[in-house]
Coordinates of N, CA and C in Angstrom, one line a residue:
G280 N 12.1 -26.8 -13.9 CA 11.4 -26.2 -14.8 C 11.1 -24.8 -13.4
H281 N 11.5 -24.2 -13.5 CA 12.2 -23.2 -12.6 C 11.2 -22.2 -13.1
D282 N 9.4 -21.8 -12.7 CA 8.4 -20.7 -13.0 C 9.1 -18.5 -13.1
D283 N 10.0 -18.8 -14.4 CA 11.6 -18.2 -13.7 C 10.9 -17.2 -15.0
M284 N 9.9 -16.9 -15.7 CA 9.5 -15.8 -17.2 C 9.5 -15.0 -16.6
G285 N 10.1 -13.5 -17.4 CA 10.2 -12.8 -17.1 C 11.4 -12.3 -15.7
N286 N 11.9 -12.7 -15.2 CA 13.0 -13.6 -14.3 C 14.2 -11.6 -14.2
W287 N 14.2 -10.9 -13.1 CA 15.6 -11.0 -14.2 C 16.8 -10.8 -13.0
Q288 N 17.9 -10.6 -13.0 CA 18.8 -10.3 -11.6 C 20.1 -10.0 -12.2
I289 N 20.9 -9.9 -10.9 CA 22.1 -7.8 -11.5 C 23.1 -8.4 -10.5
W290 N 24.2 -8.3 -11.2 CA 25.7 -9.4 -10.5 C 26.5 -8.2 -11.1
R291 N 27.2 -7.4 -9.6 CA 27.5 -6.5 -10.2 C 29.4 -6.4 -9.6
N292 N 30.4 -6.6 -10.1 CA 32.1 -6.5 -9.2 C 32.4 -7.8 -8.0
G293 N 31.6 -8.7 -8.1 CA 31.6 -9.7 -7.6 C 30.2 -10.6 -6.6
R294 N 29.3 -9.6 -6.9 CA 29.0 -9.5 -5.8 C 27.3 -9.2 -6.2
W295 N 26.0 -10.3 -5.1 CA 24.9 -10.3 -6.6 C 23.6 -9.3 -5.9
L296 N 23.3 -8.0 -6.3 CA 23.2 -7.3 -5.9 C 21.8 -7.6 -6.1
S297 N 20.6 -8.2 -6.8 CA 19.8 -8.9 -7.1 C 19.7 -10.3 -7.4
R298 N 19.1 -11.2 -6.4 CA 18.7 -12.6 -8.2 C 18.3 -13.2 -7.0
D299 N 18.2 -14.6 -8.2 CA 16.3 -15.4 -8.2 C 16.5 -16.1 -6.1
S300 N 15.7 -16.2 -5.3 CA 16.5 -17.7 -4.0 C 15.9 -18.8 -4.7
T301 N 17.9 -19.4 -5.0 CA 17.2 -20.7 -5.7 C 17.9 -21.9 -5.4
G302 N 17.0 -22.2 -5.3 CA 17.2 -23.9 -4.5 C 16.4 -25.7 -4.8
Y303 N 16.6 -26.4 -4.6 CA 15.9 -27.7 -5.1 C 15.0 -28.3 -4.2
A304 N 14.2 -28.3 -3.9 CA 13.2 -28.4 -2.4 C 13.1 -28.0 -1.8
Q305 N 13.8 -27.4 -2.0 CA 13.3 -26.6 -0.2 C 12.7 -25.0 -0.3
T306 N 11.9 -24.9 1.1 CA 11.0 -24.1 0.6 C 11.0 -22.4 1.2
L307 N 9.9 -21.5 1.0 CA 10.9 -20.3 1.1 C 9.3 -19.8 2.0
A308 N 9.4 -18.4 2.5 CA 8.0 -17.7 2.7 C 6.9 -17.0 1.4
G309 N 6.1 -17.7 2.3 CA 4.3 -17.4 0.9 C 4.5 -16.6 0.9
F310 N 3.5 -15.7 0.0 CA 2.8 -14.5 -0.3 C 2.6 -13.5 0.6
A311 N 3.6 -12.9 1.1 CA 3.5 -11.0 2.0 C 4.2 -12.0 3.3
G312 N 4.5 -13.6 3.7 CA 5.1 -13.6 4.7 C 4.0 -15.2 5.0
S313 N 3.1 -15.0 4.1 CA 1.6 -16.3 4.7 C 2.4 -17.6 4.4
G314 N 2.7 -18.3 4.9 CA 2.6 -20.2 4.7 C 4.1 -20.3 3.7
T315 N 4.2 -21.2 3.1 CA 6.0 -21.4 2.5 C 5.1 -21.8 1.1
V316 N 6.4 -21.5 0.2 CA 5.9 -22.3 -1.3 C 7.4 -22.8 -2.2
E317 N 7.7 -23.6 -3.1 CA 8.8 -24.2 -2.6 C 9.4 -23.7 -3.9
T318 N 11.1 -23.8 -4.1 CA 11.0 -22.5 -4.6 C 10.8 -22.8 -6.3
T319 N 10.9 -23.6 -6.7 CA 10.6 -23.3 -8.0 C 9.3 -22.2 -8.0
H320 N 9.0 -21.8 -6.7 CA 7.7 -21.0 -7.5 C 7.8 -19.7 -7.3
P321 N 7.5 -19.1 -8.2 CA 7.4 -17.9 -9.0 C 8.0 -16.8 -8.1
L322 N 7.3 -16.3 -7.2 CA 7.7 -16.3 -5.3 C 8.9 -16.3 -4.9
A323 N 9.8 -17.2 -5.5 CA 11.1 -17.3 -5.4 C 12.1 -16.8 -6.6
H324 N 11.2 -15.8 -7.0 CA 12.1 -15.3 -8.1 C 11.7 -13.9 -8.5
N325 N 12.1 -13.1 -9.2 CA 12.3 -11.5 -9.2 C 11.1 -11.7 -10.3
S326 N 10.1 -12.0 -10.3 CA 8.8 -12.1 -10.9 C 8.1 -11.0 -11.1
L327 N 6.4 -11.1 -12.1 CA 6.0 -10.0 -11.8 C 4.4 -11.5 -11.0
L328 N 3.5 -10.8 -10.6 CA 2.3 -11.0 -9.7 C 0.7 -10.5 -10.2
V329 N 0.6 -11.4 -11.0 CA -1.1 -10.8 -10.6 C -2.3 -11.2 -10.5
N330 N -2.8 -10.5 -9.5 CA -3.4 -11.1 -8.5 C -3.2 -12.0 -7.6
Q331 N -1.9 -11.8 -6.6 CA -1.7 -12.7 -5.8 C -0.4 -14.2 -6.7
R332 N -0.8 -14.2 -8.2 CA -0.4 -15.1 -8.7 C 0.0 -15.5 -9.8
G333 N 1.4 -16.0 -10.3 CA 2.2 -16.2 -10.5 C 1.8 -16.2 -12.4
Y334 N 2.5 -17.7 -12.7 CA 2.5 -18.4 -13.9 C 1.6 -19.1 -13.9
A335 N 0.6 -20.0 -14.5 CA 0.3 -21.4 -14.7 C 0.9 -21.8 -14.3
L336 N 0.2 -23.0 -13.4 CA 0.7 -24.7 -13.5 C 0.1 -25.6 -13.8
G337 N 1.3 -26.2 -14.5 CA 1.6 -27.2 -15.2 C 1.2 -26.5 -16.6
E338 N 0.4 -27.1 -17.6 CA 0.9 -26.6 -18.5 C 0.2 -25.3 -19.1
R339 N 1.3 -24.8 -19.8 CA 0.7 -22.9 -20.7 C 0.9 -22.8 -21.6
N340 N -0.2 -22.1 -21.8 CA -0.5 -21.6 -23.1 C 0.9 -21.7 -24.2
G341 N 2.2 -21.6 -23.8 CA 3.0 -20.9 -24.4 C 4.3 -20.7 -23.5
R342 N 5.2 -20.3 -24.1 CA 7.2 -19.2 -24.0 C 6.8 -18.4 -23.9
P343 N 7.2 -17.3 -23.3 CA 7.1 -16.1 -23.7 C 8.2 -15.7 -25.3
I344 N 7.7 -14.3 -25.4 CA 7.5 -13.8 -26.5 C 8.0 -12.6 -26.7
V345 N 9.9 -13.2 -27.3 CA 10.5 -11.5 -27.1 C 10.5 -11.2 -28.4
K346 N 9.8 -9.4 -28.0 CA 9.2 -8.6 -28.9 C 10.1 -8.2 -30.2
R347 N 11.5 -7.7 -28.9 CA 11.9 -6.9 -29.6 C 13.5 -7.1 -28.2
I348 N 14.5 -7.0 -29.5 CA 15.7 -6.8 -29.0 C 16.6 -6.0 -29.7
H349 N 17.9 -5.2 -28.6 CA 18.9 -4.5 -29.5 C 19.5 -3.8 -27.6
S350 N 20.8 -3.1 -28.8 CA 22.1 -2.7 -28.2 C 22.7 -2.9 -28.6
G351 N 23.3 -1.6 -28.0 CA 24.1 -0.5 -28.5 C 25.1 -0.2 -27.2
T352 N 25.7 1.3 -28.0 CA 27.0 1.3 -27.4 C 26.8 1.6 -25.4
H353 N 25.7 2.3 -25.5 CA 25.4 2.7 -24.1 C 24.0 2.3 -23.9
F354 N 23.7 1.3 -24.2 CA 22.3 0.6 -23.6 C 22.0 -1.3 -24.6
S355 N 21.2 -1.5 -23.5 CA 21.1 -2.5 -24.2 C 19.0 -2.6 -24.0
F356 N 18.2 -3.3 -24.6 CA 17.0 -3.2 -24.4 C 16.7 -4.4 -25.3
G357 N 15.0 -4.6 -24.4 CA 14.2 -6.6 -24.9 C 13.0 -5.8 -23.9
A358 N 11.9 -5.7 -24.8 CA 10.8 -6.8 -24.9 C 9.9 -8.0 -24.9
V359 N 10.2 -8.2 -23.6 CA 9.0 -10.1 -24.2 C 7.5 -9.7 -23.5
D360 N 7.0 -10.3 -23.7 CA 5.1 -10.9 -23.9 C 4.4 -12.2 -23.3
I361 N 4.8 -11.8 -21.2 CA 4.8 -13.2 -20.7 C 3.7 -13.4 -20.3
T362 N 2.2 -13.1 -21.4 CA 1.5 -13.5 -21.1 C 1.0 -15.1 -21.6
P363 N 1.6 -15.7 -22.6 CA 1.9 -17.1 -22.6 C 1.5 -18.1 -21.1
P364 N 2.6 -18.2 -20.1 CA 2.2 -18.8 -19.5 C 1.7 -18.9 -18.4
F365 N 1.0 -17.8 -17.9 CA 0.0 -17.1 -16.9 C -1.2 -18.0 -18.0
R366 N -0.9 -17.6 -18.8 CA -2.4 -19.1 -19.6 C -2.6 -20.1 -19.6
N367 N -4.0 -21.7 -19.7 CA -3.5 -22.3 -19.7 C -4.8 -22.3 -20.3
N368 N -6.0 -21.7 -20.9 CA -7.5 -21.6 -21.4 C -7.2 -22.4 -23.0
L369 N -5.6 -22.3 -23.7 CA -5.7 -22.4 -25.3 C -5.0 -23.7 -25.2
I370 N -4.7 -25.4 -24.6 CA -4.2 -25.7 -24.5 C -6.2 -26.9 -24.6
Q371 N -5.1 -28.6 -24.9 CA -6.0 -29.2 -25.4 C -6.5 -29.8 -24.2
Y372 N -6.4 -30.0 -22.7 CA -6.8 -30.1 -21.4 C -6.6 -29.1 -20.4
P373 N -7.3 -28.2 -20.2 CA -7.4 -26.9 -19.8 C -7.8 -27.0 -18.4
H374 N -6.9 -26.7 -16.9 CA -7.7 -26.3 -15.8 C -7.6 -24.8 -15.4
P375 N -8.9 -24.4 -15.5 CA -8.6 -23.2 -15.7 C -8.1 -23.2 -13.6
E376 N -8.9 -23.9 -12.7 CA -8.2 -24.0 -11.4 C -6.3 -23.3 -11.7
R377 N -5.9 -24.4 -12.5 CA -4.2 -23.8 -12.7 C -4.0 -22.5 -13.2
E378 N -4.7 -21.9 -14.2 CA -4.2 -20.3 -14.9 C -4.4 -19.0 -13.8
N379 N -3.9 -18.5 -14.2 CA -3.7 -16.9 -14.0 C -4.8 -16.1 -14.9
A380 N -6.4 -16.5 -14.3 CA -7.2 -15.9 -15.3 C -7.6 -13.8 -15.3
E381 N -6.8 -13.4 -14.2 CA -6.8 -12.5 -14.4 C -5.6 -11.7 -15.1
A382 N -4.4 -12.7 -15.2 CA -3.0 -11.4 -16.6 C -3.4 -12.2 -18.1
V383 N -5.1 -10.5 -18.4 CA -5.1 -10.7 -20.0 C -4.1 -10.3 -20.8
R384 N -3.3 -9.4 -20.0 CA -1.8 -9.0 -21.0 C -0.3 -8.9 -20.1
V385 N 0.4 -9.3 -20.7 CA 1.5 -9.3 -19.4 C 2.4 -9.4 -20.3
E386 N 3.4 -8.0 -20.4 CA 4.6 -7.5 -20.9 C 5.7 -6.2 -19.9
R387 N 6.6 -7.1 -20.2 CA 7.8 -6.9 -19.4 C 9.7 -5.7 -20.5
E388 N 9.3 -5.5 -20.7 CA 10.9 -4.2 -21.0 C 11.5 -4.4 -19.9
Y389 N 12.2 -4.2 -20.9 CA 13.8 -3.8 -19.4 C 15.3 -2.6 -21.0
L390 N 15.5 -2.0 -20.1 CA 16.1 -0.7 -20.2 C 17.2 -0.3 -19.2
F391 N 18.4 -1.4 -20.1 CA 19.3 -0.8 -19.1 C 20.7 0.1 -19.3
I392 N 21.0 1.7 -19.3 CA 21.8 2.3 -19.5 C 22.8 2.7 -19.1
R393 N 24.3 1.9 -20.2 CA 25.2 1.7 -19.7 C 26.0 2.7 -18.6
P394 N 26.0 3.6 -19.2 CA 26.0 5.9 -18.3 C 26.0 5.8 -17.3
L395 N 24.9 5.6 -17.2 CA 24.0 5.6 -15.6 C 24.3 4.4 -14.4
E396 N 23.9 3.0 -15.5 CA 24.2 2.1 -14.4 C 23.3 1.5 -14.1
T397 N 22.5 1.8 -14.6 CA 20.7 1.9 -14.3 C 20.0 1.2 -15.2
M398 N 19.0 0.4 -14.7 CA 18.4 -0.3 -15.6 C 16.1 -0.3 -14.7
L399 N 15.4 0.4 -16.2 CA 14.5 0.1 -15.3 C 14.1 -0.9 -16.4
V400 N 12.4 -0.6 -15.2 CA 11.7 -2.4 -15.4 C 10.7 -2.1 -16.3
F401 N 10.1 -1.9 -16.9 CA 8.7 -1.3 -17.6 C 7.9 -2.5 -17.3
D402 N 6.0 -2.9 -16.7 CA 5.8 -3.9 -16.4 C 4.1 -3.0 -16.9
R403 N 4.0 -3.7 -18.3 CA 2.0 -3.6 -18.9 C 1.8 -4.5 -18.2
V404 N 0.0 -4.0 -17.4 CA -0.8 -5.6 -17.3 C -1.0 -4.8 -17.7
L405 N -2.6 -5.7 -17.9 CA -3.8 -5.5 -18.1 C -4.2 -7.0 -17.4
S406 N -5.8 -6.2 -16.6 CA -5.8 -7.0 -15.6 C -6.8 -7.5 -15.5
A407 N -8.3 -9.0 -15.7 CA -9.9 -8.8 -15.9 C -9.7 -8.3 -15.1
T408 N -9.7 -8.1 -14.1 CA -10.5 -7.2 -13.0 C -9.4 -5.6 -12.8
T409 N -10.6 -4.5 -12.7 CA -10.0 -3.3 -12.7 C -9.4 -3.5 -11.4
G410 N -8.6 -3.0 -11.1 CA -7.6 -2.8 -9.8 C -7.0 -3.9 -8.8
A411 N -7.3 -5.5 -9.9 CA -6.4 -6.1 -9.3 C -5.1 -6.3 -8.8
P412 N -4.4 -6.7 -8.0 CA -3.0 -6.3 -6.8 C -1.7 -6.6 -8.3
K413 N -0.9 -5.9 -9.0 CA 0.0 -6.6 -9.2 C 1.7 -5.9 -8.4
T414 N 2.5 -7.6 -9.2 CA 3.3 -7.3 -7.3 C 4.5 -7.5 -8.8
F415 N 6.1 -6.6 -7.8 CA 6.8 -6.4 -8.9 C 7.4 -7.2 -7.5
L416 N 8.6 -8.3 -7.9 CA 9.1 -9.6 -6.6 C 11.0 -9.2 -6.9
A417 N 11.4 -8.8 -5.8 CA 12.7 -8.1 -6.0 C 13.1 -8.4 -4.9
H418 N 14.2 -9.7 -4.9 CA 15.1 -10.3 -3.8 C 15.9 -9.7 -3.9
F419 N 17.0 -10.1 -2.0 CA 18.3 -9.8 -1.7 C 18.7 -10.0 -0.3
E420 N 20.0 -10.5 -0.7 CA 21.2 -11.2 -0.2 C 21.0 -10.8 1.1
R421 N 21.0 -8.3 1.3 CA 21.4 -8.9 2.9 C 19.8 -7.4 2.7
Q422 N 19.3 -7.4 3.6 CA 18.2 -6.9 3.7 C 18.0 -5.0 3.8
P423 N 17.3 -5.3 1.9 CA 17.0 -3.8 2.1 C 16.7 -3.1 3.4
V424 N 16.9 -1.7 2.8 CA 16.0 -1.0 4.4 C 15.6 1.0 3.2
A425 N 14.9 1.1 3.6 CA 13.9 3.0 2.8 C 14.9 2.7 2.9
D426 N 14.5 4.0 1.4 CA 15.6 5.4 1.1 C 15.0 6.2 0.9
G427 N 13.8 6.2 1.3 CA 13.3 8.0 0.6 C 11.6 6.9 0.2
T428 N 10.8 8.1 0.1 CA 9.4 7.9 -0.5 C 9.1 6.3 -1.5
N429 N 8.9 6.2 -2.2 CA 9.6 4.9 -2.6 C 10.6 4.6 -3.3
S430 N 12.0 4.5 -2.5 CA 12.8 4.1 -2.9 C 13.6 3.0 -1.8
W431 N 14.5 2.0 -2.4 CA 15.4 0.7 -1.2 C 15.8 0.9 -1.7
L432 N 16.9 0.5 -0.2 CA 18.9 0.3 -0.6 C 19.0 -1.0 -0.8
A433 N 20.0 -1.8 -1.2 CA 20.8 -2.9 -0.9 C 21.7 -2.6 -0.8
V434 N 22.8 -2.9 0.0 CA 24.0 -3.2 0.0 C 24.3 -4.4 0.0
N435 N 25.5 -4.7 -0.6 CA 25.8 -5.9 -0.4 C 27.7 -6.1 -0.9
G436 N 28.2 -6.3 0.2 CA 29.7 -5.7 0.3 C 30.1 -4.1 0.1
D437 N 30.8 -4.1 -0.4 CA 30.6 -2.5 -1.4 C 29.7 -2.0 -3.2
Q438 N 28.9 -3.3 -2.5 CA 28.3 -2.8 -4.0 C 27.2 -2.3 -3.1
A439 N 26.4 -1.6 -4.2 CA 25.1 -1.6 -3.6 C 23.6 -1.3 -4.6
L440 N 22.5 -1.8 -4.5 CA 21.5 -1.4 -5.7 C 20.2 -0.3 -4.7
R441 N 19.6 0.2 -6.0 CA 19.0 1.3 -5.3 C 17.5 1.2 -5.9
V442 N 16.0 0.6 -5.6 CA 15.4 0.6 -6.0 C 14.4 0.7 -6.0
T443 N 13.8 1.9 -7.0 CA 12.8 3.3 -6.8 C 11.2 2.9 -7.8
T444 N 10.3 3.0 -7.2 CA 9.4 2.5 -7.7 C 8.0 3.8 -8.7
L445 N 8.4 4.5 -9.6 CA 7.6 5.3 -10.5 C 6.4 5.6 -10.5
L446 N 5.5 4.5 -10.7 CA 3.9 3.6 -10.4 C 3.6 2.8 -9.9
P447 N 3.2 2.7 -9.2 CA 2.0 3.4 -9.0 C 2.9 4.2 -8.0
A448 N 2.2 5.8 -8.2 CA 2.6 6.8 -6.8 C 2.0 6.5 -5.8
D449 N 1.3 5.6 -5.1 CA 1.6 4.9 -3.6 C 1.9 3.7 -3.6
P450 N 2.5 2.7 -4.3 CA 2.8 1.7 -3.4 C 2.8 0.8 -2.8
V451 N 2.5 -0.3 -2.5 CA 2.5 -0.7 -1.0 C 4.4 -1.7 -1.4
H452 N 4.8 -2.0 -0.9 CA 6.6 -2.0 -0.2 C 6.1 -2.6 1.1
R453 N 6.6 -4.3 0.4 CA 7.2 -4.7 1.7 C 8.4 -5.7 1.9
V454 N 9.2 -6.2 2.9 CA 10.2 -6.4 3.4 C 9.6 -7.9 3.7
I455 N 10.0 -9.6 3.1 CA 9.7 -10.9 3.7 C 11.4 -11.2 4.3
T456 N 11.1 -11.5 5.3 CA 12.1 -12.4 5.5 C 12.1 -13.7 4.9
E457 N 13.2 -14.5 3.7 CA 12.0 -15.7 3.3 C 12.8 -17.3 4.6
G458 N 13.6 -17.3 5.0 CA 14.1 -18.3 6.1 C 14.4 -19.5 5.2
G459 N 14.3 -19.8 5.9 CA 14.8 -21.4 5.4 C 16.4 -21.4 5.3
V460 N 16.5 -22.2 5.0 CA 17.8 -22.6 4.0 C 18.9 -21.5 3.0
I461 N 18.0 -21.6 2.0 CA 18.3 -20.1 0.9 C 17.4 -18.8 1.2
G462 N 17.3 -18.7 2.1 CA 16.1 -17.4 2.3 C 17.0 -16.5 2.0
Q463 N 15.9 -15.3 1.3 CA 16.9 -14.2 1.4 C 15.6 -12.7 1.8
Y464 N 16.0 -11.8 1.6 CA 14.3 -11.4 2.0 C 14.2 -10.6 0.4

């Protein structure tokens, strides 16, 4: 059971532009480079954290719910409610210490525009506490470099991925060397 609900990866022309830090029983750097976590942890995936925490540990309220999915000649679209995996307050034996109570509502939408080779990821997050941090995770095989105010460029061979944050206007960016046998950036 990898905790990778809502995860995304990009493979293009034989190169990973972004992928999880996959492994079994390996560790990598913890949140903001502090401590370590196992590769089953949400930090090892291109996932989402609410108040520095991912999905509930152990039993969860349910699986993600695909709300909409559509594909056409010029685009692909998916909308997924990933709230149930963050919570475990509706199960038979709840463990409040294992759930992410800050995650009141978490929805992730993907829109891939084929002619532009552009993927937009919209995260709609409602937290229990105003101002609780939301963290968008993206992993790269090669170290990304700043490429503008809210933009990072990751090059892998002859392929490149530019990640641009549209909102919030003044985000905090961190590039963490994950370390270990399977670590990336």
